[in-house]
mmCIF file of C-alpha atoms in Angstrom:
data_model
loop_
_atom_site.group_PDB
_atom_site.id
_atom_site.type_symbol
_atom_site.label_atom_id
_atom_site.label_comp_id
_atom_site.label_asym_id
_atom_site.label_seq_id
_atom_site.Cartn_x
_atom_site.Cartn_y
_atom_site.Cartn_z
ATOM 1 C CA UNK A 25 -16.598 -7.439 -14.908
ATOM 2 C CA UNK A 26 -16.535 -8.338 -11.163
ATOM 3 C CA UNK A 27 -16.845 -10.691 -8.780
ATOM 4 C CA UNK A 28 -19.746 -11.881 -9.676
ATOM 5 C CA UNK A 29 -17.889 -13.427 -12.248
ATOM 6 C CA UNK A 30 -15.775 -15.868 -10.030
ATOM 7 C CA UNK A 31 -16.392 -19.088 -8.389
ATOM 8 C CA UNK A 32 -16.267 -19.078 -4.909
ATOM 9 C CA UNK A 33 -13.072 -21.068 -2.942
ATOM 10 C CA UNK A 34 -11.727 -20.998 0.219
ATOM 11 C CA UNK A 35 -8.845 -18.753 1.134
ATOM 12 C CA UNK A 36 -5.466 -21.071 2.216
ATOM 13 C CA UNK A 37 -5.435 -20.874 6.218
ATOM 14 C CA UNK A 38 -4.065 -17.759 7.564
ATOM 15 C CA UNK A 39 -3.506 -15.606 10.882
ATOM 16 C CA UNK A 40 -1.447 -12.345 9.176
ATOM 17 C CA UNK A 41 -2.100 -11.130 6.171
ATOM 18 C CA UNK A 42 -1.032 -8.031 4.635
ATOM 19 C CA UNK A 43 -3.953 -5.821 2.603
ATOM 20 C CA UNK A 44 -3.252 -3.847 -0.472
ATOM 21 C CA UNK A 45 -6.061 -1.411 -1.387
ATOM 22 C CA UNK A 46 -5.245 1.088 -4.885
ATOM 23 C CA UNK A 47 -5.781 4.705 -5.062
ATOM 24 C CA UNK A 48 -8.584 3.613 -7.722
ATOM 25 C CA UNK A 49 -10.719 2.433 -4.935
ATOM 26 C CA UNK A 50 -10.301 5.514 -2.835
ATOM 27 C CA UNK A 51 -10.566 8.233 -4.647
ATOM 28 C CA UNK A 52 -14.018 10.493 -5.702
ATOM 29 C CA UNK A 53 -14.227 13.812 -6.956
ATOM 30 C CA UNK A 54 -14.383 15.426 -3.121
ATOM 31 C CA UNK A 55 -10.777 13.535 -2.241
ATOM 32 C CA UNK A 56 -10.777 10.345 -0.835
ATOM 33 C CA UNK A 57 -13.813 8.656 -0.897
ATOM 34 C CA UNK A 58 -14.933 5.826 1.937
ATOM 35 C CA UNK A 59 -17.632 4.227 -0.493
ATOM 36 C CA UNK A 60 -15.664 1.127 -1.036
ATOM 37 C CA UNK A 61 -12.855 1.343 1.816
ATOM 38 C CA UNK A 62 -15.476 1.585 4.372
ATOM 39 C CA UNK A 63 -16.326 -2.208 3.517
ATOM 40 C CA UNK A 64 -12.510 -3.322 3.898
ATOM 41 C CA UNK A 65 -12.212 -1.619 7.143
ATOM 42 C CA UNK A 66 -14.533 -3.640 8.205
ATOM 43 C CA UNK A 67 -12.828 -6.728 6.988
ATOM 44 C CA UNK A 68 -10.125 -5.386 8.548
ATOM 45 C CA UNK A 69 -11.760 -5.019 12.064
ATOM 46 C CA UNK A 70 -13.678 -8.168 11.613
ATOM 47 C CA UNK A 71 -10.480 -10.059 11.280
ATOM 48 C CA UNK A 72 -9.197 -8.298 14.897
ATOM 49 C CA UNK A 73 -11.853 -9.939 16.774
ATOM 50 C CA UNK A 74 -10.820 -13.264 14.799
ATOM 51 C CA UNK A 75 -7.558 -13.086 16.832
ATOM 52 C CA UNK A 76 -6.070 -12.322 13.373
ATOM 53 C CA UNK A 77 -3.649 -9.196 11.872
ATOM 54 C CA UNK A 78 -3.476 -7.185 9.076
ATOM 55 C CA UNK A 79 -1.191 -4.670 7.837
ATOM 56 C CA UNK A 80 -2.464 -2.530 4.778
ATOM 57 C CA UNK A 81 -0.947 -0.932 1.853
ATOM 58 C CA UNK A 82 -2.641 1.868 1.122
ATOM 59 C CA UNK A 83 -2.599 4.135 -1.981
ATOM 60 C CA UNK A 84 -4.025 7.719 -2.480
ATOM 61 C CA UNK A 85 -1.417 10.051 -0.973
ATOM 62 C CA UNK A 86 -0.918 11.524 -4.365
ATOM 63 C CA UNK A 87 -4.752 11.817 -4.759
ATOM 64 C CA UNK A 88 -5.898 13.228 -1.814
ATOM 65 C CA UNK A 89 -2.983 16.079 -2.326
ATOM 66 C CA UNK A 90 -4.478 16.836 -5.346
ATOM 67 C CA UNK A 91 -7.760 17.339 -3.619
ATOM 68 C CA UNK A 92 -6.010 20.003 -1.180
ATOM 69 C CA UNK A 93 -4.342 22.013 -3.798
ATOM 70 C CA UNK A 94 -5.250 22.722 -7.373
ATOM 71 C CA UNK A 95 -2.530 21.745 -9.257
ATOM 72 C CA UNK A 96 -2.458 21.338 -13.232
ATOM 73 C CA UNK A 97 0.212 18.495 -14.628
ATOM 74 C CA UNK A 98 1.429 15.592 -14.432
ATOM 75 C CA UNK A 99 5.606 15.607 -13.557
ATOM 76 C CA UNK A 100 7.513 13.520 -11.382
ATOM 77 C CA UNK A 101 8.001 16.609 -8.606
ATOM 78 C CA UNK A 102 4.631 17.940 -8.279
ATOM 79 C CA UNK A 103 3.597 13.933 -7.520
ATOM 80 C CA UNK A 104 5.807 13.960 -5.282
ATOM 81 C CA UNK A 105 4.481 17.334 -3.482
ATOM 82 C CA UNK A 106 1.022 16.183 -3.447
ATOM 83 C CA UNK A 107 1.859 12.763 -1.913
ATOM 84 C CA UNK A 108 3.743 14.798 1.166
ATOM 85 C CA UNK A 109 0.641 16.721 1.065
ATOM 86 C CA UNK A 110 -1.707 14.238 0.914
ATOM 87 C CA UNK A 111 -0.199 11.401 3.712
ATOM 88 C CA UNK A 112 -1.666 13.183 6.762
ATOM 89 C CA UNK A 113 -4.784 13.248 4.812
ATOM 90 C CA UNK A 114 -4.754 9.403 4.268
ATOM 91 C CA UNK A 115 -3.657 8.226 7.563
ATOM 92 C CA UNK A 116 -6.889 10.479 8.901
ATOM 93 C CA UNK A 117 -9.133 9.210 6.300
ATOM 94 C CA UNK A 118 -8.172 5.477 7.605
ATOM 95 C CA UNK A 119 -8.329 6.535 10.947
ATOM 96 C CA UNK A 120 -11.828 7.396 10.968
ATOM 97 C CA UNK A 121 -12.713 3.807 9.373
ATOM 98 C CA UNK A 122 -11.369 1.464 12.636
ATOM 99 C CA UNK A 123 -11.435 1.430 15.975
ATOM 100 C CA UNK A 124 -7.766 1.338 16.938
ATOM 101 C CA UNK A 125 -5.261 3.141 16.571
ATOM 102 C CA UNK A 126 -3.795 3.722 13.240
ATOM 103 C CA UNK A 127 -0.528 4.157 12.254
ATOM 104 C CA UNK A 128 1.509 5.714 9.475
ATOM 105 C CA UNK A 129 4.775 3.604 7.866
ATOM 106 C CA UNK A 130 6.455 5.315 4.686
ATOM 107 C CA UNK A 131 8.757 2.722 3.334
ATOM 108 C CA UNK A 132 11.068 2.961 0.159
ATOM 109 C CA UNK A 133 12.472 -0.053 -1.439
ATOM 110 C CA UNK A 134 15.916 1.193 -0.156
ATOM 111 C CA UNK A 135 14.501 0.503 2.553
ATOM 112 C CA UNK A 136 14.085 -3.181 2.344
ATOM 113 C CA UNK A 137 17.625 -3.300 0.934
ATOM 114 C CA UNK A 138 19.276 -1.782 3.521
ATOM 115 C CA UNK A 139 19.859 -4.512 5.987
ATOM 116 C CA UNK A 140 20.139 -2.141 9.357
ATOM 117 C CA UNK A 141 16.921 -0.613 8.116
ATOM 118 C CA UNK A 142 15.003 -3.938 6.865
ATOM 119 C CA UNK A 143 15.444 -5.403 10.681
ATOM 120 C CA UNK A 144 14.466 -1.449 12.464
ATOM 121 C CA UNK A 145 11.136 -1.458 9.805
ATOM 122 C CA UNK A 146 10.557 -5.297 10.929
ATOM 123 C CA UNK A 147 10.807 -4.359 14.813
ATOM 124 C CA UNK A 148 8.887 -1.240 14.197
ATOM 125 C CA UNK A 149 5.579 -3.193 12.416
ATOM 126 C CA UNK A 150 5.913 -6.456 15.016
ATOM 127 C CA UNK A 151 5.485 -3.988 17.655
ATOM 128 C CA UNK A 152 2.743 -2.143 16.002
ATOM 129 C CA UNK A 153 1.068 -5.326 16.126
ATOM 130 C CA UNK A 154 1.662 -6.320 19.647
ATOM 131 C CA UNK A 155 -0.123 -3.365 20.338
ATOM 132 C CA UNK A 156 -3.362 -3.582 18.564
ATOM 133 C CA UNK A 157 -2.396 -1.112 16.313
ATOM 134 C CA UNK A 158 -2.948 -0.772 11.886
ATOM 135 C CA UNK A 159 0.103 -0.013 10.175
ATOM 136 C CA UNK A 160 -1.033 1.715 7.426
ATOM 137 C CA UNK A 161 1.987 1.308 4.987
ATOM 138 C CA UNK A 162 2.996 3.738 1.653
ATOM 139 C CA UNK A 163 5.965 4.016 -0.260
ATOM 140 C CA UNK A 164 7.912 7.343 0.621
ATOM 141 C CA UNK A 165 6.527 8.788 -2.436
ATOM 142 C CA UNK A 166 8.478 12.294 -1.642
ATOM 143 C CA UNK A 167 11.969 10.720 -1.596
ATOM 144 C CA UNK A 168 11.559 7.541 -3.758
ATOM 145 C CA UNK A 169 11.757 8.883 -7.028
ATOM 146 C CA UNK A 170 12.614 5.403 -8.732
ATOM 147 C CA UNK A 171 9.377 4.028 -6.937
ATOM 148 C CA UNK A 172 7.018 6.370 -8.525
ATOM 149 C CA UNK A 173 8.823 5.889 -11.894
ATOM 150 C CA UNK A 174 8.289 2.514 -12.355
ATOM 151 C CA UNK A 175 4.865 1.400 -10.627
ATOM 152 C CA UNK A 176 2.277 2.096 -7.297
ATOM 153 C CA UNK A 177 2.411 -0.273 -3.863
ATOM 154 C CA UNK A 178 1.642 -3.776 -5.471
ATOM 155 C CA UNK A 179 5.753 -5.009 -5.131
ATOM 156 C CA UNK A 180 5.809 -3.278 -1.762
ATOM 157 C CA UNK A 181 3.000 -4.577 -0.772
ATOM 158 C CA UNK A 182 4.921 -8.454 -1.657
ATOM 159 C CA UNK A 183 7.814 -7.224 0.019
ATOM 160 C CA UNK A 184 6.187 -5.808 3.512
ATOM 161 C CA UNK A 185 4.268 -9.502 3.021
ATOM 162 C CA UNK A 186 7.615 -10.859 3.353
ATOM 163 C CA UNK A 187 8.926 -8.602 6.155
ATOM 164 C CA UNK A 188 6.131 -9.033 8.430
ATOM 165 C CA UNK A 189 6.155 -12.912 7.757
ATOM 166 C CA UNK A 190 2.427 -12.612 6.529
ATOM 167 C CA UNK A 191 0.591 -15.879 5.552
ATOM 168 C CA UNK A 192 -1.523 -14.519 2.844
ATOM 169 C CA UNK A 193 -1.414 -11.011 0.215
ATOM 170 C CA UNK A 194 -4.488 -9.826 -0.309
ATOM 171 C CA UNK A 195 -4.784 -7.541 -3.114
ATOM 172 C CA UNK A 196 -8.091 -5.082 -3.691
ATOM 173 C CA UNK A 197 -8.505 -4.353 -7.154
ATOM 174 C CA UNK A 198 -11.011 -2.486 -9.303
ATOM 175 C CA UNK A 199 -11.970 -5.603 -11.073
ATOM 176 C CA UNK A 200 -13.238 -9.585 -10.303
ATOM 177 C CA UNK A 201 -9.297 -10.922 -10.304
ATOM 178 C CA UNK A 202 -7.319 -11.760 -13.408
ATOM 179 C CA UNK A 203 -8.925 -12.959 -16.637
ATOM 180 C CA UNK A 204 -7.509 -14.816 -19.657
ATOM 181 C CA UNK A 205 -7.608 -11.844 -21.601
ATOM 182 C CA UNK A 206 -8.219 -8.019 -21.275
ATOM 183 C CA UNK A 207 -11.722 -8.114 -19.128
ATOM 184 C CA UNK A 208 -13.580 -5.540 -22.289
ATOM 185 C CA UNK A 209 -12.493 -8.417 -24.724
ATOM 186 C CA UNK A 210 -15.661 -10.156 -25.061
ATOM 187 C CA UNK A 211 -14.171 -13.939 -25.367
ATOM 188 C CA UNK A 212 -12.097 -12.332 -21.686
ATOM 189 C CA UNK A 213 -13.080 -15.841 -19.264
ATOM 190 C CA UNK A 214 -11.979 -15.420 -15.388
ATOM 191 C CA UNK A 215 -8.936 -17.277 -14.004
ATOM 192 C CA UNK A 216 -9.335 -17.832 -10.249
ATOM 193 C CA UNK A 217 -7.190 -20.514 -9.366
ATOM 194 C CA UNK A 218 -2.882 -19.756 -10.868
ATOM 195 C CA UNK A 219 -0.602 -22.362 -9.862
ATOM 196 C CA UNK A 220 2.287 -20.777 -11.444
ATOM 197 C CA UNK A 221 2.777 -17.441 -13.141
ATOM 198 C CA UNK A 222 4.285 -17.488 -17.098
ATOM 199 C CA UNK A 223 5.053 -15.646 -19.444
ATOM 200 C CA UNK A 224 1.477 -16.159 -21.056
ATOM 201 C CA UNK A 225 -0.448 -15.225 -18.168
ATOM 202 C CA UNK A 226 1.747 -12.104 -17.619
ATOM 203 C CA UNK A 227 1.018 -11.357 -21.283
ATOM 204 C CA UNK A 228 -3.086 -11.555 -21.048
ATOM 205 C CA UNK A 229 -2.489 -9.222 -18.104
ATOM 206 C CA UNK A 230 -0.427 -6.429 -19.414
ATOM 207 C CA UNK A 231 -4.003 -4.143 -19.762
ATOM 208 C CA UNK A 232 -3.466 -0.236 -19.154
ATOM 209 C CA UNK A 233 -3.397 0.933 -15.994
ATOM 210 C CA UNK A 234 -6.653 2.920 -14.132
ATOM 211 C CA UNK A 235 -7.319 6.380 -14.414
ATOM 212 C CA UNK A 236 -5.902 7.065 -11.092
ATOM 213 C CA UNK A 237 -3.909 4.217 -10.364
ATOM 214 C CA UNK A 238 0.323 4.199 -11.896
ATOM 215 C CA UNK A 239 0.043 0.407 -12.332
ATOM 216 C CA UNK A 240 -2.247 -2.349 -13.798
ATOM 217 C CA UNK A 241 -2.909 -6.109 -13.277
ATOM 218 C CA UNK A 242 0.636 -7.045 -14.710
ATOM 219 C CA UNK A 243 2.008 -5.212 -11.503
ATOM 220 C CA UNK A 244 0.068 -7.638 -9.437
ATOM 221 C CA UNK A 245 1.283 -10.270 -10.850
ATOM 222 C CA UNK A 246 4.657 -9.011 -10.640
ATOM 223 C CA UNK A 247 4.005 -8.922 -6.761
ATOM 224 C CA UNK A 248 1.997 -12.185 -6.432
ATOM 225 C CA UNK A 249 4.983 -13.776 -8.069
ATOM 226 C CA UNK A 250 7.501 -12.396 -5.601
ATOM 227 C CA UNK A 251 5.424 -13.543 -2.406
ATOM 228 C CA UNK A 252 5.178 -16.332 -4.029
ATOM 229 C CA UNK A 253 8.713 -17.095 -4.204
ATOM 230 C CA UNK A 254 8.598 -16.116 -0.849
ATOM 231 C CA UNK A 255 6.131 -19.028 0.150
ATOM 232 C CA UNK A 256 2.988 -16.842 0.502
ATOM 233 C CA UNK A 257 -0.074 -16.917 -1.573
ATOM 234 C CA UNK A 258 -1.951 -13.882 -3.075
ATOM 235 C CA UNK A 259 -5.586 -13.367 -3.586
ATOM 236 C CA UNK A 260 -7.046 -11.016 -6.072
ATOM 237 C CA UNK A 261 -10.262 -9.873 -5.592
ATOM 238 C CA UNK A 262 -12.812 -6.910 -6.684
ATOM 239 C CA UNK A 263 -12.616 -4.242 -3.679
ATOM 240 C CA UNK A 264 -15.277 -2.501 -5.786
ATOM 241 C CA UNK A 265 -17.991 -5.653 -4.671
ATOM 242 C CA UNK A 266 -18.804 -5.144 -0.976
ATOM 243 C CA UNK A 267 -20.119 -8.560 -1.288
ATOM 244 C CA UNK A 268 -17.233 -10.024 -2.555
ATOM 245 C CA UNK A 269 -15.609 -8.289 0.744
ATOM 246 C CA UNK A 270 -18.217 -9.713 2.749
ATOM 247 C CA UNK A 271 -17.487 -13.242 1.993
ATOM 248 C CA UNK A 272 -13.648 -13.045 2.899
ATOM 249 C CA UNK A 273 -15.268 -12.615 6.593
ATOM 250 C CA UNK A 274 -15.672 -16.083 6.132
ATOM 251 C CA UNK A 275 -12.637 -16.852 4.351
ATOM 252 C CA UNK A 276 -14.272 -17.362 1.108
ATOM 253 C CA UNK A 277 -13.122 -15.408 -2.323
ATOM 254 C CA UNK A 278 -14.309 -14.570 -5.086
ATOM 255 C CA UNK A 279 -11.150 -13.738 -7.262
ATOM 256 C CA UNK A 280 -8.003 -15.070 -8.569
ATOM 257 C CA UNK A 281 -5.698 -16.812 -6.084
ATOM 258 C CA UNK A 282 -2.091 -17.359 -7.243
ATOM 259 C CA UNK A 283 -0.407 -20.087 -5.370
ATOM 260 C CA UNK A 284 2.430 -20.234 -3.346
ATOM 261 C CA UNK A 285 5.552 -22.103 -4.294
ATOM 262 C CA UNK A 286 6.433 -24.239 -1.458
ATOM 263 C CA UNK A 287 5.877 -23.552 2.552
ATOM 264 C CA UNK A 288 6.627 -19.855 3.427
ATOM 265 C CA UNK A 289 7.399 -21.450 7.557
ATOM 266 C CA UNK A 290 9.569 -24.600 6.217
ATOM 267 C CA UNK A 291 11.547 -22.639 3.395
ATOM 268 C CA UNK A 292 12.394 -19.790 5.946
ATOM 269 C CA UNK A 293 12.935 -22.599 8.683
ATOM 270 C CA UNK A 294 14.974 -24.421 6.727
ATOM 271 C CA UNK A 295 17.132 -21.148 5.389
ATOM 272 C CA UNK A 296 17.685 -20.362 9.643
ATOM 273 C CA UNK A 297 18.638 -24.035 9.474
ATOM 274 C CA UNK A 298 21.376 -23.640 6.661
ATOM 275 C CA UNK A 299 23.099 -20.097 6.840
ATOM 276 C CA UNK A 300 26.309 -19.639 8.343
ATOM 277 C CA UNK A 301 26.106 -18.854 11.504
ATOM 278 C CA UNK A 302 27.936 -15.703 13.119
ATOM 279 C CA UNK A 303 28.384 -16.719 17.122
ATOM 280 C CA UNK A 304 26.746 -18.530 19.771
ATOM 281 C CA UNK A 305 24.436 -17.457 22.759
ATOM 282 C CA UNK A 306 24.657 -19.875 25.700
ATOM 283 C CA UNK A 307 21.369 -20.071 27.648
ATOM 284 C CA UNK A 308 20.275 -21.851 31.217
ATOM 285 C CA UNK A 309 17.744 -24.636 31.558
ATOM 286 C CA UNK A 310 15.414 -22.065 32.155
ATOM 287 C CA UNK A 311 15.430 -20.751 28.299
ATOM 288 C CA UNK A 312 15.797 -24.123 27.227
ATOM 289 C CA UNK A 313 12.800 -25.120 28.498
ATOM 290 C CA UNK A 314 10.935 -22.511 27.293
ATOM 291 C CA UNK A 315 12.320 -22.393 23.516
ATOM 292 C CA UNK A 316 12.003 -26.120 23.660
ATOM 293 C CA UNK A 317 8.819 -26.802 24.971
ATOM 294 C CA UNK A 318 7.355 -23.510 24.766
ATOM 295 C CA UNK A 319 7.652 -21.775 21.578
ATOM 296 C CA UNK A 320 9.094 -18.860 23.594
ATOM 297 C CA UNK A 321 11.435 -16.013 22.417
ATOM 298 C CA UNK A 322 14.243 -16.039 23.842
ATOM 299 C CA UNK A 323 14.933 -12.794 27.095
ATOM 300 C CA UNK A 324 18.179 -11.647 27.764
ATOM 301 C CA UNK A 325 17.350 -13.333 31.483
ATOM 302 C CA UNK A 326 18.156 -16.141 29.803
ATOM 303 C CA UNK A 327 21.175 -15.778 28.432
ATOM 304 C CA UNK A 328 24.467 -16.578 29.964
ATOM 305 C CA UNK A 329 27.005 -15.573 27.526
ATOM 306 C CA UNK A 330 27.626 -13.957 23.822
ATOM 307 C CA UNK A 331 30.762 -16.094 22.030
ATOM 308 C CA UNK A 332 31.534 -14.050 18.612
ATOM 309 C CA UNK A 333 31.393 -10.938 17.429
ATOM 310 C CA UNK A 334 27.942 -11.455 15.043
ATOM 311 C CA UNK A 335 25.760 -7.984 14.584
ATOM 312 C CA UNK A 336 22.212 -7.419 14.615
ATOM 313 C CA UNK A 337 20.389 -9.487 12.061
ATOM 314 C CA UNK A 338 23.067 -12.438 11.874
ATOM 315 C CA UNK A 339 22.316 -16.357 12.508
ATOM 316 C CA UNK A 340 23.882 -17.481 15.774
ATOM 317 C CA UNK A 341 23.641 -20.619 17.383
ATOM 318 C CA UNK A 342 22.058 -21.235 20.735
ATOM 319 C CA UNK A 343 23.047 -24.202 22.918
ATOM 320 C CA UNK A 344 23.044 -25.480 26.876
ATOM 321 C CA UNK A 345 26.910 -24.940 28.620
ATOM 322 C CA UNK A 346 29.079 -26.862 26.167
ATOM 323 C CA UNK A 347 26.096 -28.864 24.764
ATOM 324 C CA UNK A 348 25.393 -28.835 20.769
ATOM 325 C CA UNK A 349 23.263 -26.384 19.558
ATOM 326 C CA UNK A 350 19.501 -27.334 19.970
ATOM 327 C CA UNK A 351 18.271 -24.036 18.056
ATOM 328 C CA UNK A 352 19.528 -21.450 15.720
ATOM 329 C CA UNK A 353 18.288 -17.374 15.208
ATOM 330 C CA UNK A 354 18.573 -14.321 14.067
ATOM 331 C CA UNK A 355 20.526 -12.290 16.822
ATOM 332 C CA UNK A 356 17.900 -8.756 17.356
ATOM 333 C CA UNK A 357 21.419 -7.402 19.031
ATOM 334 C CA UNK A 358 24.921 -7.509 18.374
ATOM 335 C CA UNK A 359 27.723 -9.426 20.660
ATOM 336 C CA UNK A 360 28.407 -6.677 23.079
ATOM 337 C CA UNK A 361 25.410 -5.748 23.698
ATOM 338 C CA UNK A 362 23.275 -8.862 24.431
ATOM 339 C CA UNK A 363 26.827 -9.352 27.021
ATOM 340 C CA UNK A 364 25.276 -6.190 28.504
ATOM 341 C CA UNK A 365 21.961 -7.267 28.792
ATOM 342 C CA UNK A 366 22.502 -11.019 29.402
ATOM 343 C CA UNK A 367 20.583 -12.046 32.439
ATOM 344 C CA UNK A 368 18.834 -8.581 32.960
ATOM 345 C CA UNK A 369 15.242 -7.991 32.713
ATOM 346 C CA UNK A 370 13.841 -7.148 28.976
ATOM 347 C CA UNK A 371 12.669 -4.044 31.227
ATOM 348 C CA UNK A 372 15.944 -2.959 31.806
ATOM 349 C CA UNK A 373 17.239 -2.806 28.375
ATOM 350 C CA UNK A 374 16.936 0.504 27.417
ATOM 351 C CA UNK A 375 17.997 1.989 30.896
ATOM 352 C CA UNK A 376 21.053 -0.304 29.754
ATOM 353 C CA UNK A 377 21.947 0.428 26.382
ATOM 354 C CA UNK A 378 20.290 3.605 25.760
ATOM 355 C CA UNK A 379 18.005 2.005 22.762
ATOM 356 C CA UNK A 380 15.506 -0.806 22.550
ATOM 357 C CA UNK A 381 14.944 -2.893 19.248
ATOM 358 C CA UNK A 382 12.585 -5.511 21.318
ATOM 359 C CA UNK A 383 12.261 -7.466 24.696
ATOM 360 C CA UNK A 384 13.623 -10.680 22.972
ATOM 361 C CA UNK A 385 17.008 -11.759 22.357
ATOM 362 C CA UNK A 386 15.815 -13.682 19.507
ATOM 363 C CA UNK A 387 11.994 -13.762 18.275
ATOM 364 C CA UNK A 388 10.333 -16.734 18.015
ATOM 365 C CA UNK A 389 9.191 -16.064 14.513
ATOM 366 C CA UNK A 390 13.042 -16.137 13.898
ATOM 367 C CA UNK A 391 13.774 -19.383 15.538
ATOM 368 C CA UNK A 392 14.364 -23.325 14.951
ATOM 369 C CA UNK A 393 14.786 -25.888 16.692
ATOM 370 C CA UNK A 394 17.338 -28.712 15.663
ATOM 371 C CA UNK A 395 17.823 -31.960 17.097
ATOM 372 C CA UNK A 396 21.139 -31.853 18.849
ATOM 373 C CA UNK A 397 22.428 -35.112 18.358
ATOM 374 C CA UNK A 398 20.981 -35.671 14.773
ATOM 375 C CA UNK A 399 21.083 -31.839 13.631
ATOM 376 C CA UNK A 400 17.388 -32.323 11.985
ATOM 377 C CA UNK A 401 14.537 -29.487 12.256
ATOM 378 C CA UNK A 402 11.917 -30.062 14.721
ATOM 379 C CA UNK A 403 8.900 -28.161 15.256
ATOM 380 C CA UNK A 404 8.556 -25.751 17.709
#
């Protein structure tokens, strides 16, 4: 079954997505195999010159290290061998699929969890970005033992979704998208539209996993259920069709899509809006103006002063002089050292502090505005 077997429906309305693609759709008996990944590369380049981004997911470490060295079983150490083996082998095989610069991210759910390494991983792909670059994203198969225990890159795939504030998770699989029962059951009929995920539809997808893959479509739904929660929608579709890949040029699928549950920009807006906030960063007109009416980030040149002692990652306030706050962030440095960098040059920071997380004090994708004298969110 494929994706032949699914209506066709618009994808929701999106400018970053983030692109999982299985080891199942990589892998031939010579290694990895561009057969199928050669038509999502070009998805992948055809969304560049849409002014859009993409971060992918990519499986097949484990396989292509199998292809390098001949290597009989199945344990827990020799995977993770052959996925050390295998990542230079993936990032190269990607490489020579795009026209840009590629470039390698191992991850581990630790990772995530770790709050000093959550906001360097964050920096580290926003910047990939700003330069044209594809992060080509894998969990740390040779340290993350846990990871390879319990399933592949689907729930990393939700989480990076998450990290890199993506609008959409798009998920390649070997089949059409999920069906109301195992897809060889005959009476099997294909779902494509999933407001919410239950227990029953988690139960008509708990098939076995692929041949080459560690995790089936119950994983998927594991993940679409997390971004989700997390206010972004997931579309499953067969990576296996390259005309089913040809039609999400034009933002049409032929797959499942699971819905999001609620607004991923107003839940996260309204989250900056409520948290506690660690400190204060005054500003000049200057960075008003430009966080007010410009939907700018706001540059140490625009800060006068640090009040608190808040660390990298917390909410602080930012307000005019003795004026209420009119917008609220998440700080990219601690107290002393935006009071080093206040009204410097972003260019300067490193020369300063010896280290550079960013030019911005605060990103604008971390930002809201409030009203000031009411305290309500307003757009920016």
């Amino acid at each position: 079954m494929n994706g032949s077997d699914f209506t066709a429906q618009p994808l929701p309305p999106w400018r970053r997505a983030v692109l999982k693609v299985g080891s199942s759709l990589l892998s031939g008996e010579d290694g990895l195999d561009p057969r199928h990944a050669g038509a999502l590369a070009r998805f992948i380049e055809h969304a560049r010159v849409q002014q859009r981004e993409i971060v992918l997911v990519s499986s097949g470490a484990v396989a292509a290290g199998r292809h390098r060295i001949a290597a009989g079983g199945d344990s827990l150490v020799l995977r993770q061998a052959l996925a050390s083996l295998g990542q230079a082998a993936l990032v190269t095989f990607w490489q020579q699929l795009v026209d840009r610069p590629v470039a390698q991210v191992l991850l581990t759910h630790d990772d995530l969890r770790n709050r000093r390494r959550y906001l360097n991983a964050r920096a580290t792909l926003r910047e990939l970005l700003r330069l044209g670059a594809l992060p080509v994203i894998n969990e740390n198969d040779a340290v993350a033992v846990d990871e390879l225990k319990l399933g592949d890159n689907d729930n990393l795939a939700a989480a990076v979704a998450s990290l890199v504030d993506a609008d959409l998770l798009l998920i390649a699989t070997d089949i059409g998208g999920l069906y109301s029962a195992h897809p060889r059951d005959p009476s099997a009929r294909p779902i494509t539209r999933v407001e919410a995920i239950t227990p029953e539809l988690l139960q008509a997808a708990s098939g076995g996993a692929g041949t080459l893959g560690t995790g089936g479509m119950r994983t998927k739904l594991d993940a679409a259920a997390k971004a989700g929660a997390a206010g972004i929608a997931t579309a499953l579709f067969c990576g296996r069709d390259a005309d089913v890949v040809r039609a999400l040029h034009a933002d049409v699928l032929h797959g499942t899509l699971v819905l999001a549950q609620g607004d991923r920009l107003r839940a996260r807006k309204q989250w900056l809006r409520h948290a506690p906030s660690s400190g204060r960063l005054r500003v000049d007109a200057g960075a008003f103006a430009a966080l007010h009416r410009q939907g700018a980030s706001l540059l140490p040149g625009g800060v006068v002063s640090a009040e608190g002692e808040f660390r990298r990652g917390d909410v602080v306030e930012i307000g005019v002089e003795h004026e209420p706050a009119f917008a609220r962030g998440l700080a990219q440095y601690g107290a002393n050292e935006v009071r080093r960098i206040a009204r410097r040059h972003s260019n300067e920071i490193e020369a300063i502090l010896g280290f550079r997380y960013g030019e911005s004090v605060v990103h604008r994708d971390d930002l809201v505005l409030i009203d000031a004298t009411s305290h309500k969110e307003t757009s920016t």
